[in-house]
Tab-separated table of C-alpha atoms in Angstrom:
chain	number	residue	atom	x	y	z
A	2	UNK	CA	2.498	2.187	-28.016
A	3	UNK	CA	-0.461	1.838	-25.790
A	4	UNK	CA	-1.361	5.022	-24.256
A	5	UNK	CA	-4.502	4.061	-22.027
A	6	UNK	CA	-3.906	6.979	-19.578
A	7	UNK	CA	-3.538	9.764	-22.275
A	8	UNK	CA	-5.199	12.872	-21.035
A	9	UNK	CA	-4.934	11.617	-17.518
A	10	UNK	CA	-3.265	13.103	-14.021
A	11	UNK	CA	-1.625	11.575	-11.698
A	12	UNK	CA	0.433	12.303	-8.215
A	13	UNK	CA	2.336	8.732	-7.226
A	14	UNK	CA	3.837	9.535	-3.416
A	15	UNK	CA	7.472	8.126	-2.398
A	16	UNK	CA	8.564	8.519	-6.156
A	17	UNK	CA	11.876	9.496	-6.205
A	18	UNK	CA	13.266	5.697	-5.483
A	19	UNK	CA	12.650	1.887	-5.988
A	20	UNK	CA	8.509	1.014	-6.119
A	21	UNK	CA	7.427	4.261	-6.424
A	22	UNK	CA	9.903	5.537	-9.255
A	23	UNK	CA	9.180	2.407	-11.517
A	24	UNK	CA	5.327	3.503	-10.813
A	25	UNK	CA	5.419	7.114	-11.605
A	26	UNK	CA	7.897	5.840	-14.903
A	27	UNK	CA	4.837	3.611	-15.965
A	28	UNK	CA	2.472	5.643	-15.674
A	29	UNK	CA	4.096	8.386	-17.766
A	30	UNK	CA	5.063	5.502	-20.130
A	31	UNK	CA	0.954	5.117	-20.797
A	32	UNK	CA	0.532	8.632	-20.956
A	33	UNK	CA	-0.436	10.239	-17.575
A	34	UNK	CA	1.391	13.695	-16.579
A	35	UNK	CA	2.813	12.995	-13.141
A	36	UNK	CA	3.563	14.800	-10.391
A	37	UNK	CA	6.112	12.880	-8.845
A	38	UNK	CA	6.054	13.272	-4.793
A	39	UNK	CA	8.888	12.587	-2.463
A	40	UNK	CA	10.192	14.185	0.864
A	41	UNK	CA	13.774	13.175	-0.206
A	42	UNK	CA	15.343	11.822	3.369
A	43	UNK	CA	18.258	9.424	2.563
A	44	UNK	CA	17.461	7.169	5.274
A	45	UNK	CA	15.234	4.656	5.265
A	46	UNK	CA	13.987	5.167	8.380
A	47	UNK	CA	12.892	8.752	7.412
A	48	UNK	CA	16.413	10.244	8.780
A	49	UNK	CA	17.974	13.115	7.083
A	50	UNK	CA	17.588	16.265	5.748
A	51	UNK	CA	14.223	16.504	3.243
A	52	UNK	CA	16.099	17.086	-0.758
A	53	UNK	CA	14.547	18.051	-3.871
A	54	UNK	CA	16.590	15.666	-5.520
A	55	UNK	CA	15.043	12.445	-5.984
A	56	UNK	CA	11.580	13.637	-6.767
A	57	UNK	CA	13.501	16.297	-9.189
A	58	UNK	CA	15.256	13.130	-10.776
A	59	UNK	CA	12.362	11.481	-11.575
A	60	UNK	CA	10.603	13.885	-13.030
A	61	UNK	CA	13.476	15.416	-15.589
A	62	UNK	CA	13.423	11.501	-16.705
A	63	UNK	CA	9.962	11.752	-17.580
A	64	UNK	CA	9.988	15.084	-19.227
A	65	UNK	CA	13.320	13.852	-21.188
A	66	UNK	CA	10.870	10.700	-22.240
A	67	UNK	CA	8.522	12.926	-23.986
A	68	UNK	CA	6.176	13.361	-20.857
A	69	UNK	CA	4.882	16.178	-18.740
A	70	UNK	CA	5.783	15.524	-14.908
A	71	UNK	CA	6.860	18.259	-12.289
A	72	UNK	CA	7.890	17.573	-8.648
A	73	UNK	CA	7.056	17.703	-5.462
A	74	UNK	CA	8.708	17.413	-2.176
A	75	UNK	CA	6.122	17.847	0.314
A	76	UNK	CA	5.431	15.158	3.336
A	77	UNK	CA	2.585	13.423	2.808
A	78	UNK	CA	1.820	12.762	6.905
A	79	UNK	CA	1.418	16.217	7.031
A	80	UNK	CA	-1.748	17.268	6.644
A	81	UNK	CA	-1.162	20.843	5.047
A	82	UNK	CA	1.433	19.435	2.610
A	83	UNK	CA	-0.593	16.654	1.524
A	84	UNK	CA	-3.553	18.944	0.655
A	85	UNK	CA	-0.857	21.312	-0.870
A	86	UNK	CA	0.311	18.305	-3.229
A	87	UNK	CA	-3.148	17.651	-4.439
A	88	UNK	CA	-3.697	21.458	-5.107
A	89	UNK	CA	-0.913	21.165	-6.977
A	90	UNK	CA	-1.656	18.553	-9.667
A	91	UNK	CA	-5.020	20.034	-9.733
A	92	UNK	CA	-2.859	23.564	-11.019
A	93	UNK	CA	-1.075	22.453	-13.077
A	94	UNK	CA	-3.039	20.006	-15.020
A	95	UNK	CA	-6.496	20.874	-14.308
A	96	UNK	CA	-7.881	18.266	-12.802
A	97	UNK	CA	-6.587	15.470	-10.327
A	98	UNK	CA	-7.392	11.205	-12.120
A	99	UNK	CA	-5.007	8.910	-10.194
A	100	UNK	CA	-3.638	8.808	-6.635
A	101	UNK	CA	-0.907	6.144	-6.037
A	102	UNK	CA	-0.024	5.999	-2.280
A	103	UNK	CA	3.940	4.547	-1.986
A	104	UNK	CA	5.474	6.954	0.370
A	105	UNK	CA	6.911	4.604	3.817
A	106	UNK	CA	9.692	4.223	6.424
A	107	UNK	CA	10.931	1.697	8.183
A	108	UNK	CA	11.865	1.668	12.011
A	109	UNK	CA	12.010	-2.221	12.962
A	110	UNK	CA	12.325	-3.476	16.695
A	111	UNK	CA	10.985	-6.494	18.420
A	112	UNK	CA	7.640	-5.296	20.283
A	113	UNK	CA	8.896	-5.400	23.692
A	114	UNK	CA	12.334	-3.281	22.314
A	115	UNK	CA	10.301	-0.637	20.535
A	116	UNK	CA	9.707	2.930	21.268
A	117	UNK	CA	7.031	5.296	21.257
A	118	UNK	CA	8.582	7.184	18.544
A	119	UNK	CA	9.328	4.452	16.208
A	120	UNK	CA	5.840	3.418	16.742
A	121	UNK	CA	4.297	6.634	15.643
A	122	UNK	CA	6.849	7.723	12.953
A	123	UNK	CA	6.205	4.362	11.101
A	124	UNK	CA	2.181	4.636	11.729
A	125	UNK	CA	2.635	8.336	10.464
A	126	UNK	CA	4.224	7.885	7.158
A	127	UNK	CA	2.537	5.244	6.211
A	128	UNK	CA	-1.243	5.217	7.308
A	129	UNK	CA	-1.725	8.960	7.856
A	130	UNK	CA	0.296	9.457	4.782
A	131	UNK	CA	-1.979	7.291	2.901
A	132	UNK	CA	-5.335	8.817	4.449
A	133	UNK	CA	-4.094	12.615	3.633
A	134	UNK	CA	-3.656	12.236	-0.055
A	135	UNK	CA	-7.077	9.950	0.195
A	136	UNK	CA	-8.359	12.889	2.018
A	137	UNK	CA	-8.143	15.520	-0.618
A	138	UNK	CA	-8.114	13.670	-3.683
A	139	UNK	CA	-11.275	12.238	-2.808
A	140	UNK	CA	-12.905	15.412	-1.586
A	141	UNK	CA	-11.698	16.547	-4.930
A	142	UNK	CA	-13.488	14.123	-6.727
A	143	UNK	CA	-16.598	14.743	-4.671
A	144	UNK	CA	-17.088	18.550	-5.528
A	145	UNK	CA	-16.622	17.307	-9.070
A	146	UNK	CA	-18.801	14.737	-9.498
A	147	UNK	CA	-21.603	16.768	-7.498
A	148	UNK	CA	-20.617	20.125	-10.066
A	149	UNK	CA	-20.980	17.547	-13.255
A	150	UNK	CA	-24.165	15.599	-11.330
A	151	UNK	CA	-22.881	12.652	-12.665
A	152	UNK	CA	-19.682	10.183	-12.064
A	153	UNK	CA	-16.380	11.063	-12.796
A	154	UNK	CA	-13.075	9.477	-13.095
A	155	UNK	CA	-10.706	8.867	-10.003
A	156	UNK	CA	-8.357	5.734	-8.855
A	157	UNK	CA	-6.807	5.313	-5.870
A	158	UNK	CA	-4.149	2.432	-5.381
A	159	UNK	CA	-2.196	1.809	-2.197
A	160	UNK	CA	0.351	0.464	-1.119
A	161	UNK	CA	0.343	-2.541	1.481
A	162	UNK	CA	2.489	-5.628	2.272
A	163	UNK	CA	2.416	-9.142	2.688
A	164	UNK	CA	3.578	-8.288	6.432
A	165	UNK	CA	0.188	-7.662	7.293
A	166	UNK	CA	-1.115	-10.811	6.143
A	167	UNK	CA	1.683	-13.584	7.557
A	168	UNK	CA	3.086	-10.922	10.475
A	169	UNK	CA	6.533	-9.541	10.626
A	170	UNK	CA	8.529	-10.693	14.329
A	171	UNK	CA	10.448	-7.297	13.916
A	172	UNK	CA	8.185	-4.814	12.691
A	173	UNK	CA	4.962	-4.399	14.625
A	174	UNK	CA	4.290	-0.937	13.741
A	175	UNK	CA	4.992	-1.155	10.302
A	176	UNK	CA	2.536	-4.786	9.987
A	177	UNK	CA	-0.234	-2.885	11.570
A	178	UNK	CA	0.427	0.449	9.556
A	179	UNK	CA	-0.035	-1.821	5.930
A	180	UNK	CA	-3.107	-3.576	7.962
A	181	UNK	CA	-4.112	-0.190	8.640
A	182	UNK	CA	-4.013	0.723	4.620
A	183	UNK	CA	-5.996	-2.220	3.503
A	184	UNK	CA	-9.476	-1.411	5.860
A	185	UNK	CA	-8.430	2.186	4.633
A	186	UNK	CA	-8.887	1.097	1.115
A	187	UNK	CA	-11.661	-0.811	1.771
A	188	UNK	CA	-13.573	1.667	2.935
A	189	UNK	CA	-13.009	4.303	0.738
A	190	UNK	CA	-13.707	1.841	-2.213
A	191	UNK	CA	-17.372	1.525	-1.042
A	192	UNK	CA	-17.604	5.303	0.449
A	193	UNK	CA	-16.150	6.438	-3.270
A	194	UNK	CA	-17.852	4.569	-5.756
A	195	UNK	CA	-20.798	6.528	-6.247
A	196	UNK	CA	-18.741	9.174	-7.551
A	197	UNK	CA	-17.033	7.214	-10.215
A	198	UNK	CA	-13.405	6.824	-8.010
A	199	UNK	CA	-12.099	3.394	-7.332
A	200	UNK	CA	-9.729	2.181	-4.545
A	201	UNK	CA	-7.763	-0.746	-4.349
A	202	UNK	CA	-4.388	-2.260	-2.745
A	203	UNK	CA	-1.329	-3.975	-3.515
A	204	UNK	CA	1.111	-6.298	-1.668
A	205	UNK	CA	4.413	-6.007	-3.798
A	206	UNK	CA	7.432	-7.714	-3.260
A	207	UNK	CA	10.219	-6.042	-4.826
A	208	UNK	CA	14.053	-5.091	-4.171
A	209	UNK	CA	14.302	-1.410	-2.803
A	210	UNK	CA	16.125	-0.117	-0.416
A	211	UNK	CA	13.537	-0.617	2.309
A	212	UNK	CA	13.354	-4.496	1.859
A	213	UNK	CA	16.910	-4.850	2.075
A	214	UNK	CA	17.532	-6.942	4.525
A	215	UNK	CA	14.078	-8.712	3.724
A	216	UNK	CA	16.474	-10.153	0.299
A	217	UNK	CA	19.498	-9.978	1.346
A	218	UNK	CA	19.959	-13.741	0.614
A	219	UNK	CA	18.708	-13.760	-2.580
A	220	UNK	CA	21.108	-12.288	-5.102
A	221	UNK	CA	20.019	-10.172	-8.442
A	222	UNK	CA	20.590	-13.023	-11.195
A	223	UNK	CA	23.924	-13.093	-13.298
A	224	UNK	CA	21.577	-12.943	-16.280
A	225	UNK	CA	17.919	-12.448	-17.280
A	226	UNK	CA	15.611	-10.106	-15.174
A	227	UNK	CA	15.544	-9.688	-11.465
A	228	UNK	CA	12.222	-11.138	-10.542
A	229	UNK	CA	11.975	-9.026	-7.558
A	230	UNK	CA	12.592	-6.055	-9.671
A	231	UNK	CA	10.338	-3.024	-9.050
A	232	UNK	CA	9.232	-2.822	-12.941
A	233	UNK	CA	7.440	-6.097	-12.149
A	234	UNK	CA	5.342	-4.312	-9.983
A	235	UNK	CA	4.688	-0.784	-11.686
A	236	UNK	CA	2.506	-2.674	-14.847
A	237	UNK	CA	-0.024	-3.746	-12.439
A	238	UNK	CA	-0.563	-0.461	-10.927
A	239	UNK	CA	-1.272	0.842	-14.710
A	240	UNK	CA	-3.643	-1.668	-15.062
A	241	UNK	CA	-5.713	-0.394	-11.466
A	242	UNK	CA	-5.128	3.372	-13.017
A	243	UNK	CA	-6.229	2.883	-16.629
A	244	UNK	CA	-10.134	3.063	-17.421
A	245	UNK	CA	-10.047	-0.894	-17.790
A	246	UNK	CA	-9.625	-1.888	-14.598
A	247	UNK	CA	-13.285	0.283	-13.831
A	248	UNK	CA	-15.537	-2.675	-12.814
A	249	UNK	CA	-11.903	-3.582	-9.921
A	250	UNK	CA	-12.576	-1.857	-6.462
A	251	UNK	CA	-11.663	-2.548	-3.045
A	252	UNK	CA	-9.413	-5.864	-4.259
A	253	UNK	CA	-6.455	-6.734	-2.816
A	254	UNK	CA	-3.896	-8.151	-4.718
A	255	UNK	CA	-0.116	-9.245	-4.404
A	256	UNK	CA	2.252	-8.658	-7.164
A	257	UNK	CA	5.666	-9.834	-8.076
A	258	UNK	CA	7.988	-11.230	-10.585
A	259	UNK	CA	5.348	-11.766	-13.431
A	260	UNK	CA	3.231	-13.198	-10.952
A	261	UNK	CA	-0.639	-11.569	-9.681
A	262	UNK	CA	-2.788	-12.860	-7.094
A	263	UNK	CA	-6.166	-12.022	-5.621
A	264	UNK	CA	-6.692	-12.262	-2.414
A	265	UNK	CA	-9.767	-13.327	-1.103
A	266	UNK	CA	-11.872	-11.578	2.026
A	267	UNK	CA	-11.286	-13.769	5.637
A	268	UNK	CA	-13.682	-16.435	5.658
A	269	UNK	CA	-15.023	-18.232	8.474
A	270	UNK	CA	-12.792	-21.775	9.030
A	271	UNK	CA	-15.158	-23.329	11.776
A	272	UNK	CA	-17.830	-22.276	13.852
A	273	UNK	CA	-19.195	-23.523	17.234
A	274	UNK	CA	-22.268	-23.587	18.929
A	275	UNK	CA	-23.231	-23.355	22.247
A	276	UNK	CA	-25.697	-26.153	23.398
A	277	UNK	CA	-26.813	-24.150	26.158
A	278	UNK	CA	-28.035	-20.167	26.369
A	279	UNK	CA	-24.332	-18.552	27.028
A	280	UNK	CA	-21.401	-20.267	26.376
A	281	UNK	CA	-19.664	-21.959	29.942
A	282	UNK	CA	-15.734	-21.847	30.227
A	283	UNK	CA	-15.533	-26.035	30.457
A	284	UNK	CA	-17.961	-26.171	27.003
A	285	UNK	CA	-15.060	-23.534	25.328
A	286	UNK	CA	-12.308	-25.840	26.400
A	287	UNK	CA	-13.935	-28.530	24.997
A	288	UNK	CA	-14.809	-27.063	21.424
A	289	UNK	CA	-11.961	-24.944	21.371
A	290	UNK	CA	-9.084	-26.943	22.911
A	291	UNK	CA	-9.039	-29.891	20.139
A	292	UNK	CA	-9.317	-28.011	17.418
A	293	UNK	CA	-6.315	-25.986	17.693
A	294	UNK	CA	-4.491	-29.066	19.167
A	295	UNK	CA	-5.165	-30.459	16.034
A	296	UNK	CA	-3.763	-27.739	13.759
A	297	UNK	CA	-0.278	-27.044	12.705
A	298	UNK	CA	1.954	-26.183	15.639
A	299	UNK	CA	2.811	-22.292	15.111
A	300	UNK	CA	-0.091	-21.889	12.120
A	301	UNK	CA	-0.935	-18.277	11.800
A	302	UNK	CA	-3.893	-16.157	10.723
A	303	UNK	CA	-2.547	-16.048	6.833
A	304	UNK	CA	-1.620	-19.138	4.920
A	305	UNK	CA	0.966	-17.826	3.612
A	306	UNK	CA	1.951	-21.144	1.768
A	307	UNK	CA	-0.495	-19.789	-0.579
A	308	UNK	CA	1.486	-16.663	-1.535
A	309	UNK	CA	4.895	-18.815	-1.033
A	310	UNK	CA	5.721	-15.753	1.230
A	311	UNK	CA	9.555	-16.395	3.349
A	312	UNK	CA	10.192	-13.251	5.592
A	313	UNK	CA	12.613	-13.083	7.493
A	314	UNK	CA	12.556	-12.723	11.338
A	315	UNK	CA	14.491	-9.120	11.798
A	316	UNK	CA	16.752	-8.872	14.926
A	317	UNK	CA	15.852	-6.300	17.495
């Protein structure tokens, strides 16, 4: 067996179910010790008392595999427990290699339905989450890589969704969270290279408990694999972590089903000039007007015929 990550540490956040349990699995499976991180709330919407259970799970699976994993059920979107869970991997394996970002909640309402609260928890989890770990595994990296005076090794993936790039009706916070993740990642990618640490992001689409509802109408096949299985995910995120994917940073890609694509940056569709020195209201309408009459009724920023992406609209 292929063990590209022998010798190499890891922390993977939100472990203890669905994306991120198939993740930390993987990564043990190619040789990394894991800590495996997860606050443990039942609900997906962060509700619940925090257990040592899931994260505890995972780990006693890897350790019965052969592999060296221990737990830990600290909240990432707090700042002291987030620098706590890097401190810890550092402990107990010396050093810190491979941040993988998975820990989210859902709270989905309409925009005009939702609240402060399920605004900010959503935002919290997932894009301060994401920045904590980033935080101190980064600084980490620094004080290394300045010690050594040379590069050293570090990956950071994250974890996005295609609901930033095609919109989500019932989950504004939660879009703009995973829209959030990806300038995140691209800006630690080009703040972190010089120190040897790459960054990049993934879209997955897989069946966990927080997408649900998102698949409720497509049912796990009587035979063969599920293609929206979470082990069609975890391989790719092995790939970003392993020393071959050194020369991939800042790249966002969306993974599913045996399937991997890269998405490109935004580029520029069509651009107009003004004729004159500032641009008049009339000479707008006229530019501006046609060509959108001309487009698809209800065409959004994404083409998300591309990715062959089918949300669907959540109830408020």
């Amino acid at each position: 067996m292929s063990s590209p990550l022998e010798g190499l540490s890891a922390i993977v956040t939100g472990a203890g179910r669905g994306l991120g349990r198939a993740e930390a699995l993987e990564l043990a499976r190619l040789g990394a010790a894991v800590v495996v991180n997860d606050y443990g709330q039942p609900g997906r919407d962060g509700s619940g008392g925090a257990s040592t259970g899931p994260a505890e799970e995972v780990a006693a699976e890897i350790r019965a595999a052969g592999g060296h994993a221990l737990a830990h059920t600290g909240d990432v979107s707090d700042h002291r427990q987030a620098r706590e869970l890097v401190e810890s991997a550092v402990g107990a394996f010396g050093k810190l290699d491979i941040l993988v970002n998975n820990a989210g909640i859902l709270r989905d309402r309409m925009v005009f339905s939702m609240s402060e609260d399920e605004w900010d928890s959503v935002i919290r989890v997932h894009l301060k989450g994401h920045f904590n770990t980033t935080r101190f595994a980064s600084a980490h990296w620094r004080e290394r890589s300045k010690a050594a005076g040379a590069p050293v090794y570090g990956r950071i993936v994250n974890t996005s969704s295609e609901a930033f790039l095609a919109g989500s009706a019932g989950q504004p916070n939660y879009a703009a969270a995973k829209g959030g993740i990806v300038g995140l990642t691209t800006s630690s990618a080009q703040a972190l290279a010089r120190y040897g640490v790459t960054a990049n992001v993934i879209c997955p689409r897989a069946r966990t408990r927080m997408t649900e509802d998102v698949f409720a109408g497509l049912a796990r096949p009587a035979q063969g694999p599920d293609p929206l299985a979470p082990e069609h995910v975890a391989p790719l995120v092995g790939y970003l972590a392993s020393p071959a994917a050194g020369h991939v940073n800042g790249q966002l890609l969306v993974v599913h089903g045996g399937m991997v694509a890269v998405v490109e940056r935004p580029r520029v569709r069509a651009q107009f000039d003004t004729k004159q020195d500032v641009f008049t209201y009339d000479e707008l309408d006229g530019l501006l007007t046609p060509y959108y009459a001309d487009r698809p009724q209800g065409e959004t920023f994404a083409a998300t015929e591309v990715l062959g992406l089918r949300r669907r609209d959540r109830a408020d």
